[in-house]
Short mmCIF file of C-alpha atoms and ligand atoms in Angstrom, two decimals:
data_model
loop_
_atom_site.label_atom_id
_atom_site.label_comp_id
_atom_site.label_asym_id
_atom_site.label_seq_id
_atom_site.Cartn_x
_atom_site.Cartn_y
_atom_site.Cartn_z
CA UNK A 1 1.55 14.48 11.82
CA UNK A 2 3.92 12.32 13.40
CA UNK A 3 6.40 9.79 11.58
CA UNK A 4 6.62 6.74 13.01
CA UNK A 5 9.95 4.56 12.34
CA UNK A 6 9.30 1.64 14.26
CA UNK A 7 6.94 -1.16 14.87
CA UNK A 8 6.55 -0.13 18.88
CA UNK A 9 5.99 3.19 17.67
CA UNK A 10 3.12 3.02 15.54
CA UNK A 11 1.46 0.84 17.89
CA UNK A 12 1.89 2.96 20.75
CA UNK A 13 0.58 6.09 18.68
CA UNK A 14 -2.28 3.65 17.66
CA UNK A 15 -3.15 2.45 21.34
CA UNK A 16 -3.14 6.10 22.51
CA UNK A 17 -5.91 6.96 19.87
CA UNK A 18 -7.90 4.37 20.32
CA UNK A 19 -7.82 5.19 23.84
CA UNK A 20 -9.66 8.00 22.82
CA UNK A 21 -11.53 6.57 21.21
CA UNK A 22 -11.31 7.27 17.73
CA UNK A 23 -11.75 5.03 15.15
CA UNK A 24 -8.39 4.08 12.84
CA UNK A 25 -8.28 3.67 9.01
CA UNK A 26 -5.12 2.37 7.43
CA UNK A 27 -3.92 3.06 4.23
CA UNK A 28 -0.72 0.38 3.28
CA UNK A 29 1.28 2.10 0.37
CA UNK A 30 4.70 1.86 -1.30
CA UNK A 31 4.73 5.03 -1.38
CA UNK A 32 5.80 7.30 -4.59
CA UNK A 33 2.23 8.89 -4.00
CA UNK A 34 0.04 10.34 -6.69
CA UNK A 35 -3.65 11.47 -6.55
CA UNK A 36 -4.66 7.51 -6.61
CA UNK A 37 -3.25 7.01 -3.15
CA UNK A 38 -4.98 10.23 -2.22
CA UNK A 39 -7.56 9.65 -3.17
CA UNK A 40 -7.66 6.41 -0.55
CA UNK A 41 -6.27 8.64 2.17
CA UNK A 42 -9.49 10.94 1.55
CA UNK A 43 -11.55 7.87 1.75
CA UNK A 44 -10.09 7.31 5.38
CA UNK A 45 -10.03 10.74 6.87
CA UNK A 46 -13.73 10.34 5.71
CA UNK A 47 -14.26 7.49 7.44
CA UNK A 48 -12.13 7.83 10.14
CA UNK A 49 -10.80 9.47 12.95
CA UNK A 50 -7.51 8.60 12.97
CA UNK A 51 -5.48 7.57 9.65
CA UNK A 52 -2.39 6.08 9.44
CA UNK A 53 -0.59 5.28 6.27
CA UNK A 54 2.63 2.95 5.45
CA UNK A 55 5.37 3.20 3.11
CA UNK A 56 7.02 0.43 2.77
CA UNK A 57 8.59 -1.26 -0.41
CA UNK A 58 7.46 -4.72 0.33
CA UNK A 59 10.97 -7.06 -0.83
CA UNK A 60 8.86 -10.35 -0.61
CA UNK A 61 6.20 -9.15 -3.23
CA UNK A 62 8.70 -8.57 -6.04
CA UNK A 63 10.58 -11.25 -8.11
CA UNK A 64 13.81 -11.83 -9.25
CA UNK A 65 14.80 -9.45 -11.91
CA UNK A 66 11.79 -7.25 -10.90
CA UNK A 67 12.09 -3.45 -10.16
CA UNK A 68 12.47 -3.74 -6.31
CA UNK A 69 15.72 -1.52 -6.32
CA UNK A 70 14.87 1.26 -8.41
CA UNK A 71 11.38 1.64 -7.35
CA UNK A 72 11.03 5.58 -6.65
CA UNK A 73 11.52 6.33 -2.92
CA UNK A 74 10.78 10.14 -3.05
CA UNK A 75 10.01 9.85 1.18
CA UNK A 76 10.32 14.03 1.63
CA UNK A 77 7.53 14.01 -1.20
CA UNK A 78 5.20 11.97 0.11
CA UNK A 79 5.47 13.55 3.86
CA UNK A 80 4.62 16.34 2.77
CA UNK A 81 1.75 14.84 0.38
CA UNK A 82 0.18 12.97 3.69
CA UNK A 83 0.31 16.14 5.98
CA UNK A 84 -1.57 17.84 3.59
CA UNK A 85 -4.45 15.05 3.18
CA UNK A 86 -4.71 14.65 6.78
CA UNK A 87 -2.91 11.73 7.65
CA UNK A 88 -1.96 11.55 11.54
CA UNK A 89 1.01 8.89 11.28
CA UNK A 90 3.09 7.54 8.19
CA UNK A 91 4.75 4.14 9.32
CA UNK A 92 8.18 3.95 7.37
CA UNK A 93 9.43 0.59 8.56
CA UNK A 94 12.71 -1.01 7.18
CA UNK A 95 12.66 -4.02 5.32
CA UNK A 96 15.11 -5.41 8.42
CA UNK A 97 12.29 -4.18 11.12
CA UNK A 98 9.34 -5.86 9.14
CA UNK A 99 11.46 -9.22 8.28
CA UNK A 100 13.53 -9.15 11.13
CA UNK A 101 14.92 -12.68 10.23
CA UNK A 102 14.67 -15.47 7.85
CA UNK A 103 10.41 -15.09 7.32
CA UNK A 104 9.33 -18.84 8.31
CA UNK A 105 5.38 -18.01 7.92
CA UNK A 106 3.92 -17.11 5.38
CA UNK A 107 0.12 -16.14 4.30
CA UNK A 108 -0.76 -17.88 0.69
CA UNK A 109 -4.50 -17.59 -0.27
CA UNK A 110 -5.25 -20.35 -2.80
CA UNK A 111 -6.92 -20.69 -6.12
CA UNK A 112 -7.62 -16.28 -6.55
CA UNK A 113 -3.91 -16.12 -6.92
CA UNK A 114 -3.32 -19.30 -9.83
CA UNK A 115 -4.86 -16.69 -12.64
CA UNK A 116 -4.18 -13.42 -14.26
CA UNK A 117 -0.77 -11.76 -12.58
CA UNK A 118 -0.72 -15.09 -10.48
CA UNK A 119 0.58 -16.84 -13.50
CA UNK A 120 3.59 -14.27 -14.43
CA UNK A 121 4.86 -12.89 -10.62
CA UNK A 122 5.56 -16.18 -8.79
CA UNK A 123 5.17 -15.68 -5.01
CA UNK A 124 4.00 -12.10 -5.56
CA UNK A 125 0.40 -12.47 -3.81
CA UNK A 126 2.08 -14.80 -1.18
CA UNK A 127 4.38 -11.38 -0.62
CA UNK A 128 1.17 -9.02 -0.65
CA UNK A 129 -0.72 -10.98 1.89
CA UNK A 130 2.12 -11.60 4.23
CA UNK A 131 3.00 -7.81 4.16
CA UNK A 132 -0.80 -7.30 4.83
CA UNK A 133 -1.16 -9.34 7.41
CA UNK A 134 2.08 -8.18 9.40
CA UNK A 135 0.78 -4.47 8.55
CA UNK A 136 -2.48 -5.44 10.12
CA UNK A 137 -1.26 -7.06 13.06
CA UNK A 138 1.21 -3.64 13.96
CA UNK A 139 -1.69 -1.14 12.75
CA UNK A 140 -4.80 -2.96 14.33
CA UNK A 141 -6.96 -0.89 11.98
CA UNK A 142 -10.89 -0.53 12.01
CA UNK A 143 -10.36 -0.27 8.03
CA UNK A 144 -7.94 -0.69 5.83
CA UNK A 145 -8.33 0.79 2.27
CA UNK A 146 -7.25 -0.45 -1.28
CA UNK A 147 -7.86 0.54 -4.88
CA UNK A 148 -9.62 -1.21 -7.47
CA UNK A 149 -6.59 -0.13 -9.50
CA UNK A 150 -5.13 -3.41 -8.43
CA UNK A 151 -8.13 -5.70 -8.51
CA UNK A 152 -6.88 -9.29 -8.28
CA UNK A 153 -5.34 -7.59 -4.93
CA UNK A 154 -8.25 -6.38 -3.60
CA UNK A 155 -9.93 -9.54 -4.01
CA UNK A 156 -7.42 -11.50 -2.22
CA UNK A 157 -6.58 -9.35 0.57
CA UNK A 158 -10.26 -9.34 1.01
CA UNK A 159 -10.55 -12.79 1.23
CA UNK A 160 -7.46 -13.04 3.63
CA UNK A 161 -9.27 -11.10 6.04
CA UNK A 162 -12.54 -12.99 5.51
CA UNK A 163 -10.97 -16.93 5.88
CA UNK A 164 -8.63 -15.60 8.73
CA UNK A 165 -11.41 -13.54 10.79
CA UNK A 166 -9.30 -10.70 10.80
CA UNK A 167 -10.61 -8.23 13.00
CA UNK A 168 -10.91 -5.49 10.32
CA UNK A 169 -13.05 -3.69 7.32
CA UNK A 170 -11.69 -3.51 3.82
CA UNK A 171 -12.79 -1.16 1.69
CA UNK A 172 -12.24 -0.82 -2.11
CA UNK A 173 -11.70 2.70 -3.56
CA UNK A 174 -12.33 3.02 -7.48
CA UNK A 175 -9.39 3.66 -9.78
CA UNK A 176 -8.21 7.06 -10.28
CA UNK A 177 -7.19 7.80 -14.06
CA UNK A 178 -5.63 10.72 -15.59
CA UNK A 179 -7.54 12.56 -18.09
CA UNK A 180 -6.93 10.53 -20.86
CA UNK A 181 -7.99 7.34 -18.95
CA UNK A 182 -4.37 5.70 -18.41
CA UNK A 183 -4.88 4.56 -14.99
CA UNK A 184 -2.40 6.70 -12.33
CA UNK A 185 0.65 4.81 -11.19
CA UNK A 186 3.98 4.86 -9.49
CA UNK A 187 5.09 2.90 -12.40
CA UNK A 188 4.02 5.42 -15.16
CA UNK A 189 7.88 7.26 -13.91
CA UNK A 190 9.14 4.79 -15.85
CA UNK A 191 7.54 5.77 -19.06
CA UNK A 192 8.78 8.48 -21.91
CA UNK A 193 6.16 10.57 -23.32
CA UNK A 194 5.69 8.59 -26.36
CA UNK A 195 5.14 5.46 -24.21
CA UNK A 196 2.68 6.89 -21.93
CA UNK A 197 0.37 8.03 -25.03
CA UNK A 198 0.81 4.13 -26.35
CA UNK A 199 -0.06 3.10 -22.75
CA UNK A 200 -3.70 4.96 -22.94
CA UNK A 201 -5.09 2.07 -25.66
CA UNK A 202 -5.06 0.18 -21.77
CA UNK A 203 -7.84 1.26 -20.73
CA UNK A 204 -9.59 2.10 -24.20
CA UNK A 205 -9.27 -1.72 -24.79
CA UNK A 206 -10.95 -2.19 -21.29
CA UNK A 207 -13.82 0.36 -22.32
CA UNK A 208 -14.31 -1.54 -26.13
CA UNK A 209 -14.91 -4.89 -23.65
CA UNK A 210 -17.28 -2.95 -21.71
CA UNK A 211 -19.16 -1.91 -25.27
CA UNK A 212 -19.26 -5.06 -26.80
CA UNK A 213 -20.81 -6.33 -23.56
CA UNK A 214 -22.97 -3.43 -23.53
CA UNK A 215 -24.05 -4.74 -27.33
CA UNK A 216 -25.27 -8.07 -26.05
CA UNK A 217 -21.55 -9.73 -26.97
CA UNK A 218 -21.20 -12.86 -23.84
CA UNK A 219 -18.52 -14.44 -26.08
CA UNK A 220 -15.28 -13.83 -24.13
CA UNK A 221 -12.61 -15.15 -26.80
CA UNK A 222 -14.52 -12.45 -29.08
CA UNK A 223 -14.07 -9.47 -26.76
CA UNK A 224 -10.51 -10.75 -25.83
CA UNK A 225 -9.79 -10.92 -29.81
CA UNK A 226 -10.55 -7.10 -30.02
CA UNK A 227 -8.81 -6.13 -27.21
CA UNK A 228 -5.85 -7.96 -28.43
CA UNK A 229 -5.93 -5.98 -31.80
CA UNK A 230 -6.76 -2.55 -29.93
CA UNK A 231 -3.89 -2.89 -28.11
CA UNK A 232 -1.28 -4.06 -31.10
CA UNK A 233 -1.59 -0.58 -32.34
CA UNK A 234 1.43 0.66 -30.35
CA UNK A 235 4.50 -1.88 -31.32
CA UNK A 236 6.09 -0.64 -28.04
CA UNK A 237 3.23 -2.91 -26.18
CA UNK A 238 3.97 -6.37 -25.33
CA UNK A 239 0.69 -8.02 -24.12
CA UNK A 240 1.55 -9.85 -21.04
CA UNK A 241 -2.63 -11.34 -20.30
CA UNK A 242 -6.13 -9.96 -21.22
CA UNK A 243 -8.35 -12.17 -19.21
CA UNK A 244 -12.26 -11.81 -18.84
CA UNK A 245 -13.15 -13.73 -15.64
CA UNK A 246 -15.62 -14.39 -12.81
CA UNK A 247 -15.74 -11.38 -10.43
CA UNK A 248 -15.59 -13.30 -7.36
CA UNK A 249 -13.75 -16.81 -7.89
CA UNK A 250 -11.67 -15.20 -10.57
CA UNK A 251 -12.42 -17.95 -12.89
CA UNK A 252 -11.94 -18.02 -16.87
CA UNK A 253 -15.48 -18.42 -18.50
CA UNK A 254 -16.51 -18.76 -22.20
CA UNK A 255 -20.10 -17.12 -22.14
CA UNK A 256 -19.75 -14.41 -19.97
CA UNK A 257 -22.56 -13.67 -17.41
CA UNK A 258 -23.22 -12.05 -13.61
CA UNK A 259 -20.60 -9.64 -12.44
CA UNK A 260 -17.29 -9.70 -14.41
CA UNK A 261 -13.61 -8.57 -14.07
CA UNK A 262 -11.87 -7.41 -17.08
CA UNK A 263 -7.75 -7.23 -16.31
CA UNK A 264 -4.76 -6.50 -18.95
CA UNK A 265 -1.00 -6.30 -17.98
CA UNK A 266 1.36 -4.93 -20.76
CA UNK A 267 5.08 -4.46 -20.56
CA UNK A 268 5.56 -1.33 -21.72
CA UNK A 269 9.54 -0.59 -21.83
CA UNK A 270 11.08 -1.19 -18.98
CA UNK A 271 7.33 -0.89 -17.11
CA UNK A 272 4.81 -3.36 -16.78
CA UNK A 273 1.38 -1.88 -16.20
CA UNK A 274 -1.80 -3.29 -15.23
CA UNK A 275 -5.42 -1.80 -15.38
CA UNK A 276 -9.22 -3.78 -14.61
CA UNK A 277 -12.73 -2.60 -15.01
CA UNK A 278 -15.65 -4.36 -13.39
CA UNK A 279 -18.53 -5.35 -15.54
CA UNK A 280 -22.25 -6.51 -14.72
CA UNK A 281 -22.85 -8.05 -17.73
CA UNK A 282 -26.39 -9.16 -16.78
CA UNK A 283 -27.55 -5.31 -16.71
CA UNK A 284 -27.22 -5.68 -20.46
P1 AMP B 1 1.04 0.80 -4.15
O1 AMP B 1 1.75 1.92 -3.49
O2 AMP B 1 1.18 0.77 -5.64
O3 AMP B 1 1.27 -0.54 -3.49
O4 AMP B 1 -0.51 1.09 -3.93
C1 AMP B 1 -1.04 1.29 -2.66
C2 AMP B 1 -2.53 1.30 -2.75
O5 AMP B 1 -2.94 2.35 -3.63
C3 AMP B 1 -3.10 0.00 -3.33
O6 AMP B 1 -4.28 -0.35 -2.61
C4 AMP B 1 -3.42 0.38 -4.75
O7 AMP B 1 -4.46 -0.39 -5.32
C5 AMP B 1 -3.84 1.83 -4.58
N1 AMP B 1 -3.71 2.55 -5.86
C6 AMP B 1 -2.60 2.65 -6.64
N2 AMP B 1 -2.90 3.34 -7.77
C7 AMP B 1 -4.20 3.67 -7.69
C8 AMP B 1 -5.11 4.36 -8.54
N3 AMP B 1 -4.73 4.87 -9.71
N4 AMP B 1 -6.40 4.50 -8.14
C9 AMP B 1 -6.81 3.99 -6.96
N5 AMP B 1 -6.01 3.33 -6.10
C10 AMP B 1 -4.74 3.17 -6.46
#
């Protein structure tokens, strides 16, 4: 495995494979891995021949106040977590090497990123798609790989690609939870135990949506209403959103119906965690 600590780097290790041949997936990270990054790693050795992942603590996608300095940077860790999954390069740019001066252009993807964590991290998407896009450009993947764990993401990176004609395949990799269903994340470090028991009513609330759906329930402000009393069980929870929206255009709707995405953020501490399920609420 090689690391690769510049942008003419990676692209020359890139070039030199696909001279071969081979066909490159491209996982973009912030590293801090767990088994939910791995798990999109496995997807692209998979799918793959060649597999290069980033770590890189985007500074554009967090806001003020937000945890950009003391996000966990455990790079040994997660070295030694890539060579064993497979990878063949980690990229670990700098933040001057990716925004090597004052960053004039920027990507923005209307409309997907005005709801859910749109509304409460100003400029955040506009971060995430600018860091994609630069990421793409070095890489030059065949297919880049993302989680559902972050949906609202998935969707706009997804539609980035599709408006701009980037030459590339995304592909979304379902959310990997720990046993008790709290959905793995770099930001569960920041939790005590107590806090990470409270934080498992996340996803429960997302599974009582998916029941009352189940049940024939299309009344969103209903579902929301449980959710919101599910989750007020643990005072340590402050409910940030629960929204129930269109899975495509992201859109708030009153009667639910086709495919659905079901998204809560909590701030839990000094964390703020986010989970999503999707829903086909016409199979019921
Ligand atoms: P991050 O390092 O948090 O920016 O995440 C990098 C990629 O890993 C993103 O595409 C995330 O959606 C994905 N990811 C993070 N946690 C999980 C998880 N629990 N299951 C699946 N994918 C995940």
């Amino acid at each position: 495995m090689e690391v690769a600590k510049t942008i003419e780097s990676v692209r020359s290790l890139v070039k030199a494979a696909r001279g071969k041949g081979k066909k490159v997936g491209f996982v973009p990270t912030m590293g801090a891995l767990h088994i939910g990054h791995i798990a999109l790693i496995e997807a692209a050795v998979k799918k793959c021949d060649f597999v290069v992942v980033s770590i890189f603590v985007n500074p554009t996608q967090f806001g003020p106040g937000e945890d950009f300095k003391k996000y966990p940077r455990p790079l040994d860790d997660d070295l030694k977590i890539c060579r064993r999954a497979g990878v063949d390069v980690v990229f670990t740019p700098t933040p001057s090497q990716m925004y090597a001066r004052e960053n004039l252009t920027w990507v923005n993807v209307e409309k997907l990123t005005d709801s859910l964590c749109g509304q409460f991290r100003m400029e955040h998407f506009r971060g995430v798609t600018t860091v994609c896009a630069k990421l793409f450009n070095i890489v030059a993947p065949d297919i880049a790989f993302f989680g559902q764990k972050d949906g609202q993401q998935a969707i706009v990176v997804k539609r980035m690609v599709a408006d701009l004609n980037m030459p590339l395949e995304i592909v979304i990799c379902p959310t990997v939870r720990h046993s008790d269903g709290l959905a793995v994340s770099s930001r569960n470090k920041y939790l005590t135990e107590q806090q990470k028991k409270d934080a498992t009513l996340i996803y429960k609330s997302l599974q009582k949506c998916e029941e009352m759906i189940d049940a024939g329930i299309t009344d969103s402000e209903k579902i929301i209403t449980e959710m919101r009393s599910l989750l007020s069980r643990a005072q340590s929870i402050k409910i940030e959103y629960i929204s129930i929206v269109d899975a495509e255009t992201l859109q708030e709707m009153d009667r639910l119906k086709g495919k659905i995405l079901a998204a809560v953020a909590v701030k839990l501490g000094t964390a703020r965690l986010i989970d999503n399920i999707l829903v086909d609420s016409n199979k019921h």
